[in-house]
Amino acid sequence: FTPTSLAARRLSSAALSSTNTETMTGSLTDVANFIDSTNASYESLHRDFELQFWGTKMALSGAGYSTEELTRTKGEMEAFLADESKLKQTRDFLKLVPADSDDAKTLKM
């Protein structure tokens, strides 16, 4: 996501939540927070893996690059992607947001 698209999604969620009950507002805030935190966590894990991948494939020198670190960072990223609790939370949030919303599109990814 670009900062612009995130801002637009937040504005869209805010507009929706202002017309709903307090319970729904809290839920939409939870959805936005879940999306943002999931994206930030994945970005960090993926960046760490990419640095190791290209560092080892390009034979960059330095203690920071090793096949052990490549294996570790890949495992962390794959564990994140395979986390059943995130999948369950995503499915639960999909039930709360309008099917044609930006949040729904993001959650379906």
XYZ file of C-alpha atoms in Angstrom:
109
model
C 0.000 0.000 0.000
C 1.045 3.533 -0.594
C 0.592 6.146 2.132
C -2.112 7.719 -0.043
C -4.113 4.509 -0.360
C -3.852 3.854 3.377
C -5.078 7.356 4.109
C -7.976 6.928 1.685
C -8.915 3.606 3.301
C -8.845 5.168 6.744
C -11.055 8.029 5.558
C -13.427 5.530 3.976
C -13.582 3.515 7.203
C -14.092 6.674 9.223
C -16.970 7.761 6.986
C -18.613 4.355 7.334
C -18.153 4.236 11.067
C -19.630 7.681 11.600
C -22.954 6.402 10.275
C -23.026 3.213 12.355
C -23.445 2.392 16.007
C -20.611 2.609 18.513
C -20.162 -1.162 18.331
C -19.670 -1.029 14.585
C -17.319 1.955 14.920
C -15.142 -0.024 17.293
C -15.218 -2.981 14.918
C -14.181 -0.875 11.921
C -11.385 0.626 13.981
C -10.311 -2.905 14.890
C -10.350 -3.862 11.209
C -8.197 -0.888 10.235
C -5.777 -1.580 13.086
C -5.566 -5.265 12.129
C -4.839 -4.432 8.491
C -2.249 -1.818 9.400
C -0.448 -3.978 11.963
C -0.519 -7.059 9.709
C 0.895 -5.064 6.794
C 3.616 -3.514 8.964
C 4.610 -6.875 10.436
C 4.715 -8.569 7.052
C 6.679 -5.697 5.533
C 9.334 -6.037 8.230
C 9.572 -9.827 7.894
C 9.651 -9.681 4.106
C 12.293 -6.935 4.091
C 14.526 -8.986 6.431
C 14.129 -12.025 4.177
C 14.786 -10.019 0.989
C 17.969 -8.531 2.455
C 19.219 -12.013 3.280
C 18.096 -13.447 -0.040
C 19.879 -10.872 -2.158
C 22.820 -10.645 0.209
C 23.513 -14.364 -0.021
C 22.660 -14.682 -3.741
C 24.935 -11.776 -4.641
C 27.652 -13.073 -2.258
C 27.780 -9.781 -0.379
C 30.462 -9.724 2.264
C 29.716 -9.091 5.872
C 28.656 -10.932 8.961
C 25.038 -9.927 8.368
C 24.580 -12.245 5.395
C 24.523 -16.006 5.783
C 22.550 -19.022 4.673
C 21.590 -19.538 8.317
C 20.058 -16.055 8.470
C 18.387 -16.607 5.106
C 16.836 -19.811 6.424
C 15.769 -18.136 9.678
C 14.178 -15.095 8.016
C 12.404 -17.254 5.435
C 11.032 -19.466 8.211
C 9.766 -16.451 10.161
C 8.051 -15.026 7.094
C 6.452 -18.372 6.202
C 5.289 -18.912 9.789
C 3.651 -15.476 9.713
C 1.869 -16.315 6.461
C 0.704 -19.695 7.796
C -0.652 -18.343 11.084
C -4.135 -19.837 11.461
C -5.174 -17.209 14.023
C -4.584 -14.423 11.474
C -6.667 -16.323 8.932
C -9.499 -16.719 11.436
C -9.348 -13.036 12.408
C -9.378 -12.066 8.731
C -12.456 -14.201 8.075
C -14.196 -12.741 11.130
C -13.451 -9.189 9.967
C -14.731 -9.971 6.464
C -18.123 -10.618 8.040
C -18.129 -7.092 9.531
C -17.173 -4.924 6.578
C -19.230 -4.165 3.465
C -18.353 -6.667 0.726
C -17.472 -3.924 -1.767
C -15.331 -1.872 0.633
C -11.587 -1.283 0.348
C -11.171 -3.082 3.668
C -12.881 -6.182 2.252
C -10.648 -6.100 -0.817
C -7.578 -5.847 1.390
C -8.715 -8.597 3.741
C -9.330 -10.927 0.789
C -5.701 -10.632 -0.267
